[in-house]
Amino acid sequence: MATIHTFFKRTVGQRLSNINNLSTNTGNTDSSSDTSSSTTERLTNQTNDGYSSTSTLGLLSVNSDDSMRRPLLHVHTKIRQKKFLSRLINNTTTMSIEQEQAIDDNICLLDKRLPKELILRIFSYLDYKSLCRCAQVSKYWNTLALDGSNWQSINLKSFQRDVDGNVLENLSKQCGSFLKRLNIENCKFITDHNMRNLANNCPNLERITMKHCTKLSNTTLHHLSKYCSYLIYINIASCHHIDDQGIKMLSSNCSNLEWCDISWCMNITENGIRNLAESCPKLTVFKAEGCTHMTNNAAKELAINCPKLLFLDLNRCSTLTDEGLLIIAEHCTLLNSLIIANCRNLTDTTLIALGTYCHQLKRLDATLCSQFTDAGFLAMAQGCHLLERLDLEDCTAITDETLRHLADNCPEIQILTLSRCEQITDEGIRYIGSSTSAQENLRILELDNCPTITDTTIDHLLACQNLQRLDIFDCQQVSKNAIKKIQTHFPDLNIHAYFAPRTPTQTNQRTTSCPFCCCTSCSTCTFSCCIIA
């Protein structure tokens, strides 16, 4: 098997080399990097080897001066990109007997000796860029490289301007029942009709992202519900035409949903959320950022029907009160991530409930929850010992006592945000710096706009051996010398600092020397900002 693998690798390299030689014969040189990424990164990696990596459709975007160097890839205009895209998608996966006989004499020994199934298995380990290159080696390889089994996960986000409905429909025919994961985020030309054909052709679809697909409506959810009963993941964020009726149609047949994002779908009310919760009890992730109709009644239905929730995003759900969060905490005891940023009506009652019931909580984002106090965080810290990330930006009522409670009860904290917590002083940072667990685990500390901290805070942080990033924008009492001190102590530490000019300046143009920067010579900083990396 090892010999076959080596022979295959050598043959692939030789054939790809022959393709690249077409460019070098024109008088230009080209260096290309063909390093394959993992199959999970097929759709996102970009390389600087003269043209961008391919999508799952094989679309190649060539630089304007690359047409002569790579005549096979002369698709540098949008029109030619689309034509090339369509040709690649519409390639048949079978060949006639005459075609097979015509190429039989030229087929390599590898193709004759190895069965088709084994070559397909080898191709399955290639990234999409390499697959599209292999598709240009020969007709036989073209058939195998474009086989639907190699295209189970497709991400069209990077080609949103070039992908229209016809492309999506042709793609669905090519992939058929093999397609399981599809991302068409920001593909604004796709319509409900295109989605109907896709759902009909790809019944095994499990994960779909339609974020910002503004032309899609309830009709799309109806087709997905009718044909794609295996759906476990759906993202319809910012699809403004979808409302309660669409959610009801989707949940009626897709009861296995585990991940759902309806953020900024302003027409979905508590009735739609109730229908979703009642029909999809397996939900573990639910995101409803910006949904003003996420009321206490909706929270109650979600909590009672979906007790397995692990991640809940309620950012900007401004109508929520302690009543709704109390019900969530009582029923969703497995919750490990909760985002309640910008929910200004919440009080310490919410924090007490979290500390009482949600002992698995690892992340809490309480940005702008200005009614939270030290008493609430004491109760939460005593029950949530697994906290790893805590965002308390603009929680203006908390003092150093909150940091003492966290240092004593939450040894796993890695990311701590205290920006604009104006009552935090050097004493609070001393609690963190003197904690053995914080010295080992703290990675990121944000102290922007904390006016009372001084150089003493920097001294306390010298004990945090694994600190990776420190933000101290607009901390007027922290000097440049203190920053230099901690930078010397931790050379790899990223420090984001700001120093306002001591005297008015006439211009803000860049200079070769910045008197307000911690660096002795800085050609990139302006007078208003200094970032040390």
XYZ file of C-alpha atoms in Angstrom:
533
model
C 0.000 0.000 0.000
C 2.890 2.315 0.812
C 4.362 1.666 -2.654
C 1.045 2.506 -4.321
C 0.736 5.669 -2.254
C 4.254 6.762 -3.228
C 3.588 5.994 -6.893
C 0.336 7.947 -6.771
C 2.008 10.929 -5.120
C 4.798 10.929 -7.719
C 2.330 10.663 -10.613
C 0.165 13.503 -9.290
C 3.223 15.702 -8.837
C 4.440 14.978 -12.362
C 1.084 15.762 -13.949
C 0.618 18.958 -12.002
C 4.159 19.901 -12.921
C 3.321 19.458 -16.598
C 0.417 21.862 -16.239
C 2.603 24.474 -14.575
C 5.228 24.053 -17.303
C 2.729 25.533 -19.762
C 3.246 28.832 -17.998
C 7.018 28.709 -17.737
C 7.343 28.078 -21.486
C 5.905 31.522 -22.202
C 8.966 33.203 -20.733
C 7.664 33.913 -17.257
C 8.439 32.185 -14.017
C 5.905 31.294 -11.394
C 6.319 29.848 -7.968
C 3.326 28.070 -6.557
C 2.554 26.667 -3.194
C 0.383 23.572 -3.356
C 0.374 22.750 0.314
C -2.936 21.086 1.059
C -4.970 22.200 4.016
C -7.216 19.946 6.002
C -10.607 19.099 4.598
C -12.293 21.370 7.150
C -10.361 24.335 5.778
C -11.020 23.648 2.102
C -13.239 26.643 1.641
C -11.388 29.407 3.459
C -7.687 29.132 2.735
C -6.113 31.606 0.344
C -2.605 31.397 -1.093
C -0.471 33.947 -2.899
C 0.758 31.761 -5.731
C -0.529 33.825 -8.656
C -4.193 32.998 -8.225
C -6.575 32.447 -5.358
C -7.613 29.054 -4.079
C -10.694 27.485 -5.563
C -14.073 27.213 -3.987
C -15.969 23.990 -3.935
C -17.181 24.915 -7.392
C -13.706 25.161 -8.774
C -13.924 28.907 -9.405
C -10.466 30.361 -9.960
C -9.811 34.076 -9.669
C -6.736 34.993 -11.700
C -4.720 38.191 -11.483
C -4.908 40.483 -14.500
C -1.343 39.770 -15.573
C -1.636 36.006 -15.172
C -3.507 35.060 -18.325
C -0.389 34.359 -20.379
C 1.373 32.499 -17.599
C -1.566 30.171 -16.954
C -3.485 29.761 -20.231
C -5.624 26.981 -18.758
C -6.864 29.321 -16.073
C -7.628 32.408 -18.154
C -10.748 33.408 -16.210
C -9.833 36.796 -14.825
C -13.075 38.579 -15.673
C -16.314 38.081 -13.807
C -18.112 36.867 -16.944
C -15.456 34.272 -17.655
C -15.419 33.256 -14.014
C -19.104 32.475 -14.188
C -18.732 30.580 -17.482
C -15.834 28.577 -16.113
C -17.854 27.943 -12.976
C -20.809 26.628 -14.955
C -18.636 24.445 -17.187
C -16.963 22.902 -14.173
C -20.258 22.226 -12.441
C -21.974 20.785 -15.527
C -19.204 18.304 -16.302
C -20.821 14.890 -16.415
C -19.644 12.293 -13.951
C -19.893 9.520 -16.569
C -18.201 9.023 -19.934
C -19.441 7.295 -23.036
C -17.805 4.090 -24.281
C -16.219 5.995 -27.194
C -14.683 8.536 -24.822
C -13.307 5.818 -22.583
C -11.762 3.993 -25.532
C -10.283 7.222 -26.889
C -8.379 7.955 -23.716
C -7.623 4.360 -22.760
C -4.296 4.362 -24.583
C -3.150 7.518 -22.817
C -4.350 6.607 -19.337
C -1.563 6.177 -16.848
C -0.713 2.892 -15.179
C -2.022 4.217 -11.875
C -5.507 4.741 -13.283
C -5.550 1.238 -14.747
C -4.271 -0.596 -11.679
C -6.158 1.218 -8.910
C -9.931 0.802 -8.719
C -12.069 3.881 -9.053
C -13.236 3.604 -5.441
C -9.676 3.740 -4.125
C -8.764 6.796 -6.196
C -11.925 8.511 -4.998
C -10.902 7.748 -1.438
C -7.482 9.302 -2.062
C -9.094 12.368 -3.641
C -11.273 12.763 -0.574
C -8.198 13.850 1.400
C -7.373 16.693 -1.005
C -8.397 20.303 -0.459
C -10.699 21.885 -3.034
C -7.906 23.790 -4.709
C -6.015 20.569 -5.378
C -9.203 18.834 -6.502
C -9.831 21.462 -9.163
C -6.255 21.135 -10.379
C -6.639 17.374 -10.563
C -9.827 17.900 -12.561
C -7.676 19.498 -15.300
C -5.204 16.636 -15.554
C -7.366 14.339 -17.687
C -10.975 13.542 -18.440
C -10.828 10.517 -16.193
C -9.473 12.556 -13.298
C -12.006 15.263 -14.063
C -14.783 12.736 -13.585
C -13.357 11.510 -10.296
C -12.399 14.915 -8.898
C -15.890 16.302 -9.523
C -17.623 13.286 -8.066
C -20.273 14.346 -5.576
C -18.670 12.380 -2.753
C -15.814 14.917 -2.719
C -18.161 17.875 -2.270
C -20.016 17.221 0.947
C -19.278 20.663 2.412
C -19.527 23.858 0.347
C -18.859 27.468 1.326
C -19.860 30.140 -1.207
C -19.437 33.122 1.094
C -16.201 34.211 -0.587
C -17.923 34.169 -4.005
C -21.103 35.945 -2.971
C -20.917 38.449 -5.846
C -20.519 35.769 -8.512
C -22.951 33.158 -7.265
C -26.466 33.415 -8.632
C -29.405 31.056 -8.623
C -28.285 29.048 -11.654
C -24.928 28.312 -10.056
C -26.608 27.070 -6.894
C -29.032 24.852 -8.802
C -26.309 23.318 -10.991
C -24.242 22.738 -7.902
C -27.105 20.947 -6.177
C -27.504 18.639 -9.178
C -23.794 17.867 -9.138
C -23.640 17.096 -5.416
C -27.051 15.535 -4.974
C -27.524 13.550 -1.822
C -23.823 13.873 -0.935
C -24.174 17.525 0.122
C -24.451 17.902 3.898
C -23.111 21.394 4.687
C -23.800 24.581 2.717
C -22.879 28.201 3.410
C -24.456 30.850 1.172
C -23.986 33.792 3.525
C -24.371 37.169 1.772
C -25.346 35.523 -1.537
C -28.023 38.114 -2.201
C -28.975 36.889 -5.701
C -30.380 33.570 -4.508
C -34.171 33.329 -4.430
C -36.802 31.032 -2.946
C -37.117 29.219 -6.298
C -33.402 28.359 -6.272
C -33.675 27.089 -2.721
C -36.609 24.874 -3.652
C -34.504 23.099 -6.289
C -31.570 22.807 -3.921
C -33.698 21.310 -1.162
C -35.235 18.858 -3.625
C -31.831 17.753 -4.975
C -30.021 17.566 -1.618
C -32.285 15.737 0.846
C -29.407 14.859 3.204
C -28.542 18.467 3.969
C -27.680 18.823 7.662
C -26.230 22.323 8.065
C -27.138 25.476 6.161
C -26.145 29.120 6.646
C -28.316 31.712 4.881
C -27.259 34.792 6.849
C -27.958 38.087 5.022
C -29.708 36.332 2.104
C -32.211 39.146 1.869
C -34.393 37.672 -0.917
C -35.285 34.525 0.985
C -38.612 34.261 2.755
C -40.889 31.773 4.488
C -41.109 29.816 1.226
C -37.494 28.719 1.581
C -38.125 27.378 5.077
C -41.156 25.518 3.740
C -39.026 23.753 1.105
C -36.283 22.927 3.611
C -38.872 21.485 5.964
C -40.455 19.440 3.181
C -37.287 17.915 1.696
C -34.475 18.260 4.287
C -35.723 16.518 7.402
C -32.164 15.840 8.615
C -31.398 19.488 9.309
C -29.654 20.024 12.637
C -28.147 23.500 12.017
C -29.691 26.605 10.472
C -28.604 30.247 10.415
C -31.164 32.723 9.090
C -29.760 35.823 10.791
C -30.827 39.103 9.152
C -33.294 37.410 6.790
C -35.899 40.100 7.320
C -38.695 38.489 5.270
C -38.906 35.455 7.550
C -41.530 35.594 10.285
C -43.426 33.328 12.687
C -45.105 31.400 9.869
C -41.770 30.415 8.369
C -40.423 29.269 11.745
C -43.569 27.191 12.274
C -43.185 25.491 8.876
C -39.499 24.767 9.478
C -39.909 23.314 12.953
C -42.888 21.160 11.977
C -40.688 18.635 10.144
C -37.130 19.474 11.301
C -37.522 18.371 14.894
C -33.850 17.380 15.153
C -32.617 20.976 15.088
C -29.781 21.532 17.538
C -28.401 24.917 16.399
C -30.539 27.898 15.405
C -29.693 31.569 14.810
C -32.559 34.021 14.259
C -30.587 37.165 15.156
C -32.012 40.426 13.806
C -35.078 38.707 12.353
C -37.342 41.448 13.583
C -40.568 39.821 12.362
C -40.162 36.733 14.541
C -42.173 37.176 17.734
C -42.669 35.130 20.878
C -45.168 32.959 18.967
C -42.502 31.865 16.506
C -40.034 31.163 19.315
C -42.698 29.122 21.121
C -43.354 27.008 18.009
C -39.619 26.435 17.561
C -39.090 25.458 21.197
C -42.077 23.098 21.304
C -41.068 21.258 18.121
C -37.268 21.199 18.592
C -36.482 19.985 22.120
C -32.915 19.042 21.126
C -31.795 22.661 20.760
C -28.396 23.252 22.344
C -27.493 26.586 20.709
C -29.963 29.437 20.272
C -29.057 32.952 19.138
C -31.574 35.776 19.142
C -29.415 38.912 19.144
C -31.397 42.046 18.467
C -34.777 40.278 18.617
C -36.863 42.777 20.546
C -39.765 40.305 20.597
C -37.722 37.935 22.779
C -39.911 38.519 25.821
C -40.170 36.830 29.199
C -42.916 34.565 27.806
C -40.642 33.526 24.931
C -37.831 32.855 27.392
C -40.188 30.710 29.465
C -41.201 28.571 26.462
C -37.584 28.174 25.414
C -36.429 27.174 28.892
C -39.219 24.681 29.585
C -39.062 22.934 26.190
C -35.283 23.053 25.558
C -33.573 22.075 28.824
C -30.438 20.920 26.946
C -29.434 24.469 25.984
C -25.682 25.044 26.229
C -25.262 28.402 24.457
C -27.783 31.243 24.647
C -27.297 34.647 23.016
C -29.789 37.281 24.169
C -27.714 40.343 23.299
C -29.904 43.450 22.868
C -33.086 41.641 23.850
C -34.049 44.769 25.713
C -37.504 43.648 26.883
C -36.143 40.817 29.046
C -36.266 41.161 32.829
C -35.159 39.054 35.784
C -38.361 37.020 35.483
C -37.323 35.556 32.141
C -33.716 34.890 33.154
C -34.791 33.242 36.387
C -36.846 30.677 34.442
C -33.938 30.048 32.054
C -31.507 29.485 34.928
C -33.898 27.096 36.710
C -34.533 24.868 33.689
C -31.313 25.135 31.631
C -28.860 23.978 34.251
C -26.364 22.736 31.624
C -25.878 26.253 30.246
C -22.170 27.045 29.749
C -22.336 30.279 27.706
C -24.757 33.149 28.292
C -24.753 36.519 26.524
C -27.019 39.106 28.141
C -25.173 42.220 26.971
C -27.297 45.371 26.650
C -30.134 43.873 28.712
C -30.341 46.893 30.970
C -33.392 45.767 32.942
C -31.579 42.891 34.628
C -30.543 43.142 38.277
C -28.653 41.082 40.846
C -31.579 38.638 40.896
C -30.336 37.250 37.596
C -26.795 36.761 38.931
C -28.106 35.046 42.089
C -30.151 32.646 39.916
C -27.113 31.817 37.781
C -25.027 31.088 40.862
C -27.797 28.907 42.279
C -28.590 26.755 39.230
C -26.003 27.136 36.431
C -22.907 25.544 37.919
C -21.522 24.657 34.439
C -21.357 28.288 33.299
C -18.036 29.096 31.606
C -18.784 32.347 29.800
C -20.879 35.328 30.825
C -21.161 38.542 28.804
C -22.845 41.190 30.953
C -21.737 44.267 29.013
C -23.797 47.359 29.900
C -25.760 45.577 32.616
C -25.324 48.599 34.830
C -27.593 47.382 37.654
C -25.318 44.479 38.572
C -23.491 45.052 41.878
C -20.872 43.387 44.061
C -23.556 41.431 45.942
C -24.813 39.807 42.756
C -21.343 38.821 41.609
C -20.576 37.362 45.020
C -23.561 35.014 44.702
C -22.680 34.113 41.121
C -18.986 33.509 41.851
C -19.805 31.168 44.727
C -21.815 28.915 42.395
C -20.029 29.277 39.037
C -16.525 28.025 39.766
C -15.848 27.050 36.124
C -16.016 30.587 34.703
C -13.358 31.128 32.021
C -14.518 34.339 30.356
C -16.273 37.282 31.996
C -17.197 40.517 30.184
C -18.148 43.300 32.610
C -17.642 46.325 30.372
C -19.689 49.303 31.529
C -20.858 47.555 34.702
C -20.303 50.824 36.490
C -21.706 49.753 39.881
C -19.091 47.103 40.656
C -16.032 47.797 42.818
C -12.865 46.001 43.893
C -15.030 43.640 45.934
C -16.225 41.918 42.761
C -12.628 41.191 41.785
C -11.947 39.782 45.237
C -14.926 37.421 44.907
C -13.750 36.307 41.466
C -10.188 35.748 42.645
C -11.383 33.631 45.575
C -14.040 31.539 43.793
C -13.318 31.398 40.027
C -9.836 29.949 39.476
C -10.338 29.193 35.760
C -10.786 32.760 34.463
C -8.733 33.363 31.320
C -10.394 36.453 29.805
C -11.550 39.347 31.991
C -13.008 42.596 30.643
C -13.339 45.520 33.061
C -13.414 48.417 30.606
C -15.217 51.536 31.864
C -15.628 50.069 35.349
C -14.660 53.372 36.889
C -14.647 52.179 40.507
C -11.963 49.542 39.906
C -8.659 50.547 41.543
C -5.167 49.137 42.028
C -6.453 47.185 45.029
C -8.853 45.204 42.829
C -6.071 44.276 40.425
C -3.977 43.231 43.415
C -6.613 40.603 44.247
C -6.286 39.211 40.730
C -2.488 39.407 40.598
C -2.044 37.711 43.979
C -4.328 34.804 43.062
C -2.307 31.701 42.228
C -4.894 30.557 39.696
C -4.915 33.935 37.918
C -1.139 33.929 37.786
C -1.361 30.678 35.838
C -4.543 31.070 33.775
C -5.184 34.755 33.028
C -4.578 35.409 29.311
C -6.397 38.639 28.441
C -7.161 41.623 30.673
C -9.005 44.697 29.393
C -8.864 47.832 31.579
C -9.781 50.551 29.091
C -11.045 53.794 30.629
C -10.416 52.818 34.246
C -9.303 56.248 35.462
C -8.151 55.298 38.977
C -5.623 52.575 38.151
C -1.955 53.587 38.267
C 1.496 52.127 37.741
C 0.855 49.971 40.797
C -1.593 47.938 38.726
C 1.186 47.134 36.268
C 3.367 45.929 39.149
C 0.598 43.589 40.334
C 0.300 42.083 36.850
C 3.975 41.101 36.729
C 2.980 37.913 38.577
C 0.610 36.803 35.764
C 3.088 34.676 33.863
C 0.778 33.681 30.987
C -0.694 37.110 30.216
C -0.927 37.537 26.436
C -2.812 40.820 25.970
C -3.307 43.912 28.106
C -5.618 46.773 27.096
C -5.177 50.053 28.969
C -6.536 52.636 26.556
C -7.129 56.014 28.185
C -5.773 55.048 31.595
C -4.261 58.460 32.293
C -2.386 57.520 35.467
C -0.428 54.674 33.873
C 2.936 55.968 32.683
C 5.050 55.000 29.713
C 7.784 53.792 32.039
C 5.420 51.290 33.643
C 4.443 49.960 30.243
C 8.076 49.609 29.257
C 8.678 47.723 32.477
C 6.026 45.075 31.861
C 6.962 44.887 28.191
C 10.533 44.118 29.204
C 9.300 41.517 31.680
C 7.004 39.899 29.064
C 8.503 40.523 25.577
C 5.662 38.682 23.808
C 2.884 40.563 25.606
C 0.564 42.609 23.356
C -0.125 45.941 25.047
C -2.743 48.324 23.713
C -2.182 51.739 25.284
C -3.313 55.291 24.639
C -1.663 58.549 25.681
C -3.469 61.817 25.085
C -1.316 64.787 24.061
C -0.238 66.925 26.983
C -0.298 70.030 24.830
C -2.520 70.889 21.868
C -1.144 69.884 18.482
C -1.708 71.786 15.256
C -1.809 68.757 12.993
C -2.370 65.048 13.336
C -0.047 64.102 10.491
C 2.307 61.201 10.968
C 5.818 62.046 12.014
C 9.084 60.202 12.302
C 9.129 60.796 16.046
C 6.171 60.533 18.390
C 6.648 62.381 21.716
C 3.578 60.732 23.202
C 4.516 57.172 22.323
C 6.258 54.667 24.532
C 8.685 54.040 21.684
C 11.713 56.268 21.228
C 11.070 56.478 17.504
C 7.757 55.710 15.860
C 6.888 56.418 12.235
C 3.454 54.829 12.286
C 1.768 56.184 15.401
C -0.409 59.275 15.397
C -0.595 61.657 18.316
C -3.921 60.220 19.388
C -3.080 56.561 19.688
C -0.248 54.173 20.380
C -0.477 50.417 20.064
C 2.378 48.252 21.238
C 2.441 44.797 19.713
